[in-house]
mmCIF file of N, CA and C in Angstrom:
data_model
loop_
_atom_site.group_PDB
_atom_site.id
_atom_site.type_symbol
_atom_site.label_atom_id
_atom_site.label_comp_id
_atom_site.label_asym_id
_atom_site.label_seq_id
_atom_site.Cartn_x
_atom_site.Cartn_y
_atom_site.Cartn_z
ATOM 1 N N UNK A 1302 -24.323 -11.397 3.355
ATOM 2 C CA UNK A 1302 -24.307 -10.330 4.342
ATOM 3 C C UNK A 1302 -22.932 -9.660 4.328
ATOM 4 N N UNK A 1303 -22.963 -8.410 4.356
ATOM 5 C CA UNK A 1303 -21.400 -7.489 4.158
ATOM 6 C C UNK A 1303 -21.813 -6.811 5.550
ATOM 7 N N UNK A 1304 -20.089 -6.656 6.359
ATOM 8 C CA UNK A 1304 -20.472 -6.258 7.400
ATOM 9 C C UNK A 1304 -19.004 -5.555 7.350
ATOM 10 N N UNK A 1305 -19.063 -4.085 8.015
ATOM 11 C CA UNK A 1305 -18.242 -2.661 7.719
ATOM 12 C C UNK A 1305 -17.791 -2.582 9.027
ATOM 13 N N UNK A 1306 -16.928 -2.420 9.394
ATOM 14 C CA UNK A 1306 -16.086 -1.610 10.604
ATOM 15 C C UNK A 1306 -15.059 -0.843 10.493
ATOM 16 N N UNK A 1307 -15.994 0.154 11.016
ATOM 17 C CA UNK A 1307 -15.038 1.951 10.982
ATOM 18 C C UNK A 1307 -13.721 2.157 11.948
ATOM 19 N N UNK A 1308 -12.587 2.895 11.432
ATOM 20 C CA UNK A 1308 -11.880 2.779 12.266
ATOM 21 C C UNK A 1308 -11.050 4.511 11.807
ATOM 22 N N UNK A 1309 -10.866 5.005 12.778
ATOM 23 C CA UNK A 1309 -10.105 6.374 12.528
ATOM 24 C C UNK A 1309 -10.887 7.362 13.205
ATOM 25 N N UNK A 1310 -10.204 8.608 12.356
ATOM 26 C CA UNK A 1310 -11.117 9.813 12.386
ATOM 27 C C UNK A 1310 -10.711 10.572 13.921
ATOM 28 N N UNK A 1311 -11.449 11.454 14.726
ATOM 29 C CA UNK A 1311 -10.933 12.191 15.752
ATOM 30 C C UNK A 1311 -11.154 13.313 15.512
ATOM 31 N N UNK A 1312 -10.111 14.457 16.264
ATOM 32 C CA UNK A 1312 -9.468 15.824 16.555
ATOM 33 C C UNK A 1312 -8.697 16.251 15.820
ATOM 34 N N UNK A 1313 -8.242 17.136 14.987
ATOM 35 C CA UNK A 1313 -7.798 17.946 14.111
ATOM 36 C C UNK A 1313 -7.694 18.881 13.652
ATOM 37 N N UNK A 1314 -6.982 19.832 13.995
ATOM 38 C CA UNK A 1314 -6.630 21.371 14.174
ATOM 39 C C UNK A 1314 -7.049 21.684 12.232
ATOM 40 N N UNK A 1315 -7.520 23.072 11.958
ATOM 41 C CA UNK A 1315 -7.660 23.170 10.821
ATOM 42 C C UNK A 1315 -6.089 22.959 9.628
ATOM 43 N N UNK A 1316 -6.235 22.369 8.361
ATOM 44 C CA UNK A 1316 -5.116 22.288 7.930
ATOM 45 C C UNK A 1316 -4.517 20.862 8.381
ATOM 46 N N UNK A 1317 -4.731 20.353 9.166
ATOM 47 C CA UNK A 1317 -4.156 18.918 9.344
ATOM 48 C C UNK A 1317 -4.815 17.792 8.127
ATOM 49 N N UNK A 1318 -4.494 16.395 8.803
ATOM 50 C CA UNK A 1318 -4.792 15.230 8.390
ATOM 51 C C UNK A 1318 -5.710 14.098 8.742
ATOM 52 N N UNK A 1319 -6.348 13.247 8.301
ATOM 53 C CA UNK A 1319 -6.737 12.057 9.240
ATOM 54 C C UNK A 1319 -7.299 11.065 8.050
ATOM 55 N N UNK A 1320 -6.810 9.684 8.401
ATOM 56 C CA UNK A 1320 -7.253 8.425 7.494
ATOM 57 C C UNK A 1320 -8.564 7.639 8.206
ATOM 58 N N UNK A 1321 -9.522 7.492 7.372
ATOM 59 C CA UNK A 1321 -10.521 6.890 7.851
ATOM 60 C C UNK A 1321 -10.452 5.159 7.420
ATOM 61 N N UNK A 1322 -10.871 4.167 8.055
ATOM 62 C CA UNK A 1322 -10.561 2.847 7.969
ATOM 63 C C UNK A 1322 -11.909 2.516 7.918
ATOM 64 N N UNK A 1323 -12.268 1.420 6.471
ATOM 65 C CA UNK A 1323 -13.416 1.104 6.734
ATOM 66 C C UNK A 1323 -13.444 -1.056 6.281
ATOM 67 N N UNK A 1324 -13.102 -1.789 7.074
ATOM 68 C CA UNK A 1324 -12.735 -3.280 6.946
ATOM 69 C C UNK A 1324 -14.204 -3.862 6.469
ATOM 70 N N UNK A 1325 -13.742 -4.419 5.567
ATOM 71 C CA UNK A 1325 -15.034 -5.243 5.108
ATOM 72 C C UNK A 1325 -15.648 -6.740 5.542
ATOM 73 N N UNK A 1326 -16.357 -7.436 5.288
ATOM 74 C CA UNK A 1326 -16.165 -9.183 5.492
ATOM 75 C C UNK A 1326 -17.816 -9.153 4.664
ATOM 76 N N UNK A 1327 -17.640 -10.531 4.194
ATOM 77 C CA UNK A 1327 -18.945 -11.015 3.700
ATOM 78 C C UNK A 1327 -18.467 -11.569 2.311
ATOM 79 N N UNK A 1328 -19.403 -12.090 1.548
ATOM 80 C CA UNK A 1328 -18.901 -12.333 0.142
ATOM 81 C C UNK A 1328 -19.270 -11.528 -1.054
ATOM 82 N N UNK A 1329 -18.242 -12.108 -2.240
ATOM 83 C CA UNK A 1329 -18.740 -11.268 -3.212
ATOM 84 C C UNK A 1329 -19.167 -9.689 -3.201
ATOM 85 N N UNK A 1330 -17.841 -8.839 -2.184
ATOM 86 C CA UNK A 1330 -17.431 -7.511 -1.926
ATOM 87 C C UNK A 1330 -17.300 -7.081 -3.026
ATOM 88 N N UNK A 1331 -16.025 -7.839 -4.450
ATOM 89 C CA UNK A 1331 -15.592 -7.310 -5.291
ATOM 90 C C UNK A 1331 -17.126 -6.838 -6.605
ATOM 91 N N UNK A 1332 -17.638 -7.042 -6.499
ATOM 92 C CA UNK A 1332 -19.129 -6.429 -7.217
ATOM 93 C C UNK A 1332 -19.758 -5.573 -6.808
ATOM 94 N N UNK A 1333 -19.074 -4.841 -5.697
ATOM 95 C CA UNK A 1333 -19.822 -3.700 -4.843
ATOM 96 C C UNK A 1333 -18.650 -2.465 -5.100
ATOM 97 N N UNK A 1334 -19.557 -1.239 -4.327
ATOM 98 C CA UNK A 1334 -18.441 -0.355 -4.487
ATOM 99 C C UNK A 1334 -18.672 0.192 -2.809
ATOM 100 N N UNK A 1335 -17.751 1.001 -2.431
ATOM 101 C CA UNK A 1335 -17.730 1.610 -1.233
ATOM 102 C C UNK A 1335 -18.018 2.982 -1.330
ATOM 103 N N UNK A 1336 -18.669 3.556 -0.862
ATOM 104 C CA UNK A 1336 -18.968 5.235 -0.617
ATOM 105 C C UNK A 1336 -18.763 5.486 0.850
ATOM 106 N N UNK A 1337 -18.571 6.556 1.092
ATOM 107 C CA UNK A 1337 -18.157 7.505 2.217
ATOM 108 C C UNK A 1337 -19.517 8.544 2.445
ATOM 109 N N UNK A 1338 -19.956 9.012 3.723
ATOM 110 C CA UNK A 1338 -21.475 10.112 3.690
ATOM 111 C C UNK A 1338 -20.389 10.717 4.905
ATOM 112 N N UNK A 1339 -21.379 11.539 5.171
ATOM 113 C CA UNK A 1339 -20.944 12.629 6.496
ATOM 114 C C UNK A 1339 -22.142 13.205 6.704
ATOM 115 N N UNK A 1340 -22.655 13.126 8.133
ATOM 116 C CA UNK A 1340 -23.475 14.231 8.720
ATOM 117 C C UNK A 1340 -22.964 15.083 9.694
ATOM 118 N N UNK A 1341 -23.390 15.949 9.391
ATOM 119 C CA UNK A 1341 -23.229 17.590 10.657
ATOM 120 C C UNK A 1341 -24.217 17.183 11.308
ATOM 121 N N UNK A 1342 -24.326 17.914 12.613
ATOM 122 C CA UNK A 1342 -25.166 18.119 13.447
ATOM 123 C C UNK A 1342 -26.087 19.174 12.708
ATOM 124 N N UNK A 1343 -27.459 18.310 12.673
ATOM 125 C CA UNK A 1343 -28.350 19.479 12.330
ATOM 126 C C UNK A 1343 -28.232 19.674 10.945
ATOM 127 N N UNK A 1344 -27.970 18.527 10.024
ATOM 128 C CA UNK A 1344 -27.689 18.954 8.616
ATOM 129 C C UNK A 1344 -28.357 17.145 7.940
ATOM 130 N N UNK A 1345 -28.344 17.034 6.460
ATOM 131 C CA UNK A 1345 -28.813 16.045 5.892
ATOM 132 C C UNK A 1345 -27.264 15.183 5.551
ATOM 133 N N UNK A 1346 -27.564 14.025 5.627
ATOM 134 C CA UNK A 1346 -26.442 13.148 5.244
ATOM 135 C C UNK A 1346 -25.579 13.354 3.961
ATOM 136 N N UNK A 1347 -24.609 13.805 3.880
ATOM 137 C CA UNK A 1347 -24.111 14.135 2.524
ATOM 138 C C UNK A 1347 -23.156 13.365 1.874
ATOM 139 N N UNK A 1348 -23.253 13.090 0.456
ATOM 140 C CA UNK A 1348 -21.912 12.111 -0.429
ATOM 141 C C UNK A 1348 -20.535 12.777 0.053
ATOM 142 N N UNK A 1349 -19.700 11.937 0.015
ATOM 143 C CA UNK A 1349 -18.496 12.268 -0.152
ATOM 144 C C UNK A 1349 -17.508 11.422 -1.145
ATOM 145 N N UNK A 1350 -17.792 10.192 -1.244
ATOM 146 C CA UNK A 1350 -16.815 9.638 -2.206
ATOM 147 C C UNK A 1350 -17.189 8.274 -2.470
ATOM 148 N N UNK A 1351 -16.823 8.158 -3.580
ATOM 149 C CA UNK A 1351 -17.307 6.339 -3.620
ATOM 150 C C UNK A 1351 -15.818 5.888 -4.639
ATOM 151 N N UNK A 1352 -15.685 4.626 -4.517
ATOM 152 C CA UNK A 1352 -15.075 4.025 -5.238
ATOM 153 C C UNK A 1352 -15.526 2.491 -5.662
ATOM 154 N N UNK A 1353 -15.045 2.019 -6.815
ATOM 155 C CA UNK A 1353 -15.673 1.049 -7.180
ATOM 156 C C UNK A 1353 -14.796 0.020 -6.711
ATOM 157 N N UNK A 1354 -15.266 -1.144 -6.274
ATOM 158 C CA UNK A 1354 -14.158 -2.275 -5.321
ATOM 159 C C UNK A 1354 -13.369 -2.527 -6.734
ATOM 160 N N UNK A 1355 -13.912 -3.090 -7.255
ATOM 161 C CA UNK A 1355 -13.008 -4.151 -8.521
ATOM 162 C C UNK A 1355 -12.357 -2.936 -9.815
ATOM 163 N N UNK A 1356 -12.915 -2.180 -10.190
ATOM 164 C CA UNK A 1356 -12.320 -1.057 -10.962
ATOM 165 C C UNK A 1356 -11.689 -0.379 -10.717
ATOM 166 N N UNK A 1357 -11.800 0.215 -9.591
ATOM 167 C CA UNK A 1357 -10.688 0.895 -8.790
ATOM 168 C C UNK A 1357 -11.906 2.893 -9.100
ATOM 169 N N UNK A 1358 -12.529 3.087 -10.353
ATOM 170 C CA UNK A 1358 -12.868 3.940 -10.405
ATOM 171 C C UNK A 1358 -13.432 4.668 -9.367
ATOM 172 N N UNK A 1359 -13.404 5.843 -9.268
ATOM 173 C CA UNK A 1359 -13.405 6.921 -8.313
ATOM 174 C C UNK A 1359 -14.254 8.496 -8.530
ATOM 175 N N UNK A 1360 -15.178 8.569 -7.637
ATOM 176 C CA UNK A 1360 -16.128 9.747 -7.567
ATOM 177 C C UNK A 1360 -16.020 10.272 -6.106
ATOM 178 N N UNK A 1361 -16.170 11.815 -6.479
ATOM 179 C CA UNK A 1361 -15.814 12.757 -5.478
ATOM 180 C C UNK A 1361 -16.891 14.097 -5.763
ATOM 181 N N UNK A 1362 -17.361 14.133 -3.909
ATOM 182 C CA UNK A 1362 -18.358 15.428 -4.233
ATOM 183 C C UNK A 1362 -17.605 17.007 -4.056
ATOM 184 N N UNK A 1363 -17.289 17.569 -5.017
ATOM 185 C CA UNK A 1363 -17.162 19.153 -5.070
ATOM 186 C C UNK A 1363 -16.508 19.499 -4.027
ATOM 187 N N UNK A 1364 -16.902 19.390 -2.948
ATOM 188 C CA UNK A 1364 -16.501 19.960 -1.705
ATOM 189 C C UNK A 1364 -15.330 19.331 -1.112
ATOM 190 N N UNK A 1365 -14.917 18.644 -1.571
ATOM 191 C CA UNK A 1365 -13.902 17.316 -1.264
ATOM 192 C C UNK A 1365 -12.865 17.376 -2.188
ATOM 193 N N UNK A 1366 -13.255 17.501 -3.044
ATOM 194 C CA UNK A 1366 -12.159 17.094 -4.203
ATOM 195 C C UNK A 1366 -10.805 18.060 -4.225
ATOM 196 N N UNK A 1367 -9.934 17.436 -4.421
ATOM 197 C CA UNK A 1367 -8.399 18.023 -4.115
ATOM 198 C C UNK A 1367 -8.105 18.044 -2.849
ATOM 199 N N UNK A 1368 -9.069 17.045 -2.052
ATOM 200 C CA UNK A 1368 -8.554 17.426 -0.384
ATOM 201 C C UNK A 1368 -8.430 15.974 -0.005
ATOM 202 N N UNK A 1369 -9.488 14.795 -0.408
ATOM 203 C CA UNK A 1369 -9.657 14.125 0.214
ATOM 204 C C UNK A 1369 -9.826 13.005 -1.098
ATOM 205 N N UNK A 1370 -8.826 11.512 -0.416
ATOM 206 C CA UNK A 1370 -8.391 10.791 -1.396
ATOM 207 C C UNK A 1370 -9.703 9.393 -1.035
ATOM 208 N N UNK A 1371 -10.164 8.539 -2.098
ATOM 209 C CA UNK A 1371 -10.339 7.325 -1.325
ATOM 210 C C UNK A 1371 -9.823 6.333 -2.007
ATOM 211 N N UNK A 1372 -9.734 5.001 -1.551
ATOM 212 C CA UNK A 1372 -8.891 4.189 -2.082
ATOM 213 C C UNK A 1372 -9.392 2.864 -1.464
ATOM 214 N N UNK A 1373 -8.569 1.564 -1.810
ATOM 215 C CA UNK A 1373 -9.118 0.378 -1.253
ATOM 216 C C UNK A 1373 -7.949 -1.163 -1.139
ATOM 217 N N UNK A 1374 -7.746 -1.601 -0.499
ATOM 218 C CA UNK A 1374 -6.603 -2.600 -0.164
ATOM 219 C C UNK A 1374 -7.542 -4.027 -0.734
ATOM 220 N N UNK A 1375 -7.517 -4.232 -1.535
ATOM 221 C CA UNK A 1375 -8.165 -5.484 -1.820
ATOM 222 C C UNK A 1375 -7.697 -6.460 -1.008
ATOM 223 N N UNK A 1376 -6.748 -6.365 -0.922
ATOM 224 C CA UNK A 1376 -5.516 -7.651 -0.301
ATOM 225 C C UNK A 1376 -6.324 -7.832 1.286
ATOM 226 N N UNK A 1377 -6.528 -6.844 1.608
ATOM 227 C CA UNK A 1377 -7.165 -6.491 3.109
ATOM 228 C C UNK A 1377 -8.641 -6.297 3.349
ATOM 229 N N UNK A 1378 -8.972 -6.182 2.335
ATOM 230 C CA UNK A 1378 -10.602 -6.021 1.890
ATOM 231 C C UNK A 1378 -10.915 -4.659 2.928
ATOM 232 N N UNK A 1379 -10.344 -3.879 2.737
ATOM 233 C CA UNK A 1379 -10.242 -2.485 3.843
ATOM 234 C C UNK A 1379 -10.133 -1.246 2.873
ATOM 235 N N UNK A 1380 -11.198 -0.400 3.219
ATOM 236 C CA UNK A 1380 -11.089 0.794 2.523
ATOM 237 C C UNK A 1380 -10.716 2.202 2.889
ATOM 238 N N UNK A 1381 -10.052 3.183 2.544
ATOM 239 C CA UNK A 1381 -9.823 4.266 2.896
ATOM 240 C C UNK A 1381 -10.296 5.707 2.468
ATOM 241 N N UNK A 1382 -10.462 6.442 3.543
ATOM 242 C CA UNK A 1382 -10.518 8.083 3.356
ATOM 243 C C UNK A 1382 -9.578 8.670 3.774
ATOM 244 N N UNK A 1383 -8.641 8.995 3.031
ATOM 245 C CA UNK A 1383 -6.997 10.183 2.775
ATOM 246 C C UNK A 1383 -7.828 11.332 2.999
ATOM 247 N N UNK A 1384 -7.887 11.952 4.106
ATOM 248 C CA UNK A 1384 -8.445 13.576 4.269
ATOM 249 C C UNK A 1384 -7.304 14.496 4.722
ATOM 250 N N UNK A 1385 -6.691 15.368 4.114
ATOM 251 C CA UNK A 1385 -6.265 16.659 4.125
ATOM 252 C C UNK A 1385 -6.733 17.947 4.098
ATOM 253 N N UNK A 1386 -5.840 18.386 4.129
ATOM 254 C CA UNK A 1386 -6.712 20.480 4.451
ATOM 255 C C UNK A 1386 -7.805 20.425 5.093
ATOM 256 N N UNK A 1387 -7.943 19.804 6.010
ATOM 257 C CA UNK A 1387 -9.182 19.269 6.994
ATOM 258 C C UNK A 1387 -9.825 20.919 6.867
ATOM 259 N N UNK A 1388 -11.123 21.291 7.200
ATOM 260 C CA UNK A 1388 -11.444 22.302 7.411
ATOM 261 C C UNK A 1388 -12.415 22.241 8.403
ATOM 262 N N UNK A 1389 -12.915 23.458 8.964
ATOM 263 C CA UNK A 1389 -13.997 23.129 10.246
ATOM 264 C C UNK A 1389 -15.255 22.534 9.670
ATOM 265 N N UNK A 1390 -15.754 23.018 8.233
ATOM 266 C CA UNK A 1390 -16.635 22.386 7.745
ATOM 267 C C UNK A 1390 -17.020 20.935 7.392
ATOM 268 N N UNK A 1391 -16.046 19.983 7.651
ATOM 269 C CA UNK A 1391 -15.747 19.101 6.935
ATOM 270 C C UNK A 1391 -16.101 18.438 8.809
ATOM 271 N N UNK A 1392 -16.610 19.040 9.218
ATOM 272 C CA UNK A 1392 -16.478 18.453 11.195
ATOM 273 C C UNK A 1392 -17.874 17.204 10.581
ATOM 274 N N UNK A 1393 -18.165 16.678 10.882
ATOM 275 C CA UNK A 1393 -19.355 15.521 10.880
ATOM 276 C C UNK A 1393 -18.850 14.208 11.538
ATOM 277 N N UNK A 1394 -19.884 13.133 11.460
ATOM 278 C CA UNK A 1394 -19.608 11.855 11.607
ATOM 279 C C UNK A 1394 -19.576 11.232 10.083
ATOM 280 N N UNK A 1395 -18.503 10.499 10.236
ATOM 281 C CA UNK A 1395 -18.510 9.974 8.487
ATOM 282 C C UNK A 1395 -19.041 8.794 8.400
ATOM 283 N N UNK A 1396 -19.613 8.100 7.626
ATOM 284 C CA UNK A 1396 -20.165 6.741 7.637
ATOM 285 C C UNK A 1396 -19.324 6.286 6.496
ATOM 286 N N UNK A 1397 -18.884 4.312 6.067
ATOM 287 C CA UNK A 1397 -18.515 3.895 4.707
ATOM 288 C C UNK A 1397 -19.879 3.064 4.470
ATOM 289 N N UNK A 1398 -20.134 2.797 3.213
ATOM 290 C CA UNK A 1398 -21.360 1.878 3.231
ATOM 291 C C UNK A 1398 -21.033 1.422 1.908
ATOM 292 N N UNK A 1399 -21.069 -0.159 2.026
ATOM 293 C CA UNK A 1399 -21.312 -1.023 0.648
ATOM 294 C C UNK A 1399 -22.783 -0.543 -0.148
ATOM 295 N N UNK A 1400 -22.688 -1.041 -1.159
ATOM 296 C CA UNK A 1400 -23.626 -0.717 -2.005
ATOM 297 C C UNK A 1400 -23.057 -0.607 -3.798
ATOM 298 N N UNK A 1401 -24.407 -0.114 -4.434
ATOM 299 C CA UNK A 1401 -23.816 0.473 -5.915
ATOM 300 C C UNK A 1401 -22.926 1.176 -6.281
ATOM 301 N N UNK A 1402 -22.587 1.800 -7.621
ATOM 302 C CA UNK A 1402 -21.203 3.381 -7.233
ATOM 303 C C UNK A 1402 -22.755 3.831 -7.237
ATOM 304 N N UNK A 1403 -22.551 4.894 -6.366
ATOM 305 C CA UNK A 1403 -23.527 5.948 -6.533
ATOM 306 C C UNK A 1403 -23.338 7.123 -5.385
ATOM 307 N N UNK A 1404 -23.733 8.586 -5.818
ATOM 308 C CA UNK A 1404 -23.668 9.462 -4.649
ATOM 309 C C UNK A 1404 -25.072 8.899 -3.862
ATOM 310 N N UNK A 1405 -25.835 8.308 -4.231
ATOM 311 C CA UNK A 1405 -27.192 8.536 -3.551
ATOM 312 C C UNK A 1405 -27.202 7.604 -1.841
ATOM 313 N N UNK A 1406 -26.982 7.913 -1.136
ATOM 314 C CA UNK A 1406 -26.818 6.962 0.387
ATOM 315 C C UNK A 1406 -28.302 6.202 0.408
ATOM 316 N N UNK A 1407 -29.560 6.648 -0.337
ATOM 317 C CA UNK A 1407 -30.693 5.166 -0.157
ATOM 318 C C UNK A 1407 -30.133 4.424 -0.836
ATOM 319 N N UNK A 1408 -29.342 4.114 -2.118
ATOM 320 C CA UNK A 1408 -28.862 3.273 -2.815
ATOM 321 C C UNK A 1408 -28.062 2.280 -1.843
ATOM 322 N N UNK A 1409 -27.610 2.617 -0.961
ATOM 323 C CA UNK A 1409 -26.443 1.455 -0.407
ATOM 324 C C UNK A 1409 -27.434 0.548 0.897
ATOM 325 N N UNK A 1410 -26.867 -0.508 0.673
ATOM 326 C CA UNK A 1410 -27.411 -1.634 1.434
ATOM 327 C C UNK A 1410 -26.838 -1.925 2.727
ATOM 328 N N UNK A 1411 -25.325 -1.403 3.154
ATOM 329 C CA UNK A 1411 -24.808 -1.646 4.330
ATOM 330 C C UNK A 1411 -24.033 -0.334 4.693
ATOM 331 N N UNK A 1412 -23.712 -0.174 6.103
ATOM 332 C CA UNK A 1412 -23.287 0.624 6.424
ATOM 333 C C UNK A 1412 -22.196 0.414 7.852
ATOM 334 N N UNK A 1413 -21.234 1.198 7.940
ATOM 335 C CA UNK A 1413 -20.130 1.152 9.114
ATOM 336 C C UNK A 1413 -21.332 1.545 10.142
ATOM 337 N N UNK A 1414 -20.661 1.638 11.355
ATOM 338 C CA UNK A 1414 -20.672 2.505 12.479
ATOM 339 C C UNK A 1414 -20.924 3.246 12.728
ATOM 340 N N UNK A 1415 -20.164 4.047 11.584
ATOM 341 C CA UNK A 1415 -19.973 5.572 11.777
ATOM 342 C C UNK A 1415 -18.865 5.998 12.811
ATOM 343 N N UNK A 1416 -18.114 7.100 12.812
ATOM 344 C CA UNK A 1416 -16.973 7.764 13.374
ATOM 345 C C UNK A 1416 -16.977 9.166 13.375
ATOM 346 N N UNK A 1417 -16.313 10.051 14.560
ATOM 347 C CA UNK A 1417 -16.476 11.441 14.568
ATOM 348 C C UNK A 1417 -15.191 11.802 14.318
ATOM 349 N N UNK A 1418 -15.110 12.649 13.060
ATOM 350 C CA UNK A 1418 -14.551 13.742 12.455
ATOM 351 C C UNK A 1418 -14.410 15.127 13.049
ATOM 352 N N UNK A 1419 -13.641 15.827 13.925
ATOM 353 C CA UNK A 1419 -13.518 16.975 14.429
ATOM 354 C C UNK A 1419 -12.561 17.982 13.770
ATOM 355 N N UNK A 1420 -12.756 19.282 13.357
ATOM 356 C CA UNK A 1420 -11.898 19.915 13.091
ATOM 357 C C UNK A 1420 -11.813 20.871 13.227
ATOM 358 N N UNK A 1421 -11.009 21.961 14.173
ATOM 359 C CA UNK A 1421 -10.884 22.478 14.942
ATOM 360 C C UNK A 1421 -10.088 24.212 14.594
ATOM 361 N N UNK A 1422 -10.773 25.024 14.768
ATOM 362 C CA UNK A 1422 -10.429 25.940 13.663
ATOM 363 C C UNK A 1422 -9.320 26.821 14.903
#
């Protein structure tokens, strides 16, 4: 059993910053990878980033890329979303979820909380 807790995220004027925290626990994490989703209000759940736990390799959807970093503390078993040039579009709730690398969110087997992302034009 892998179990995710979200931590970050908020209020953010357009052009700002915010780190998303996503802590892991369970076993045999390092064979998984972490992805990032976001929903809008009124919109379908969308990829945003995955990284692979043990490779370190890294995928990013279009809309993201050059803005928003992800990364992972093995040491801490805690993963991150580096978001910059925040934009109003980018406003959703973000979810992290264990699983395969993959953009596809049925692919993943666990999921955070979830956290609200505001950005404020």
């Amino acid at each position: 059993q892998v179990q995710l807790v979200q931590s970050g995220g908020g209020l953010v004027q357009t052009g700002g910053s915010l780190r998303l925290s996503c802590a892991t626990s369970g076993s045999a994490f390092s064979s998984w990878a972490m992805g990032w989703f976001r929903q809008a209000p009124g919109k379908e759940r969308e990829f945003v980033s995955a990284i692979q736990w043990s490779a370190g390799g890294t995928y990013y959807a279009d809309s993201v890329k050059g803005r928003f970093t992800i990364s992972r503390d093995n040491a801490k078993n805690t993963g991150y979303l580096q978001m910059d040039s925040l934009k109003p579009e980018d406003t959703a709730v973000y979810f992290c979820a264990a699983g395969p690398f993959s953009n596809l969110g049925d692919e993943y087997d666990y999921w955070g909380q979830g956290t609200q992302v505001t950005v404020s034009s």
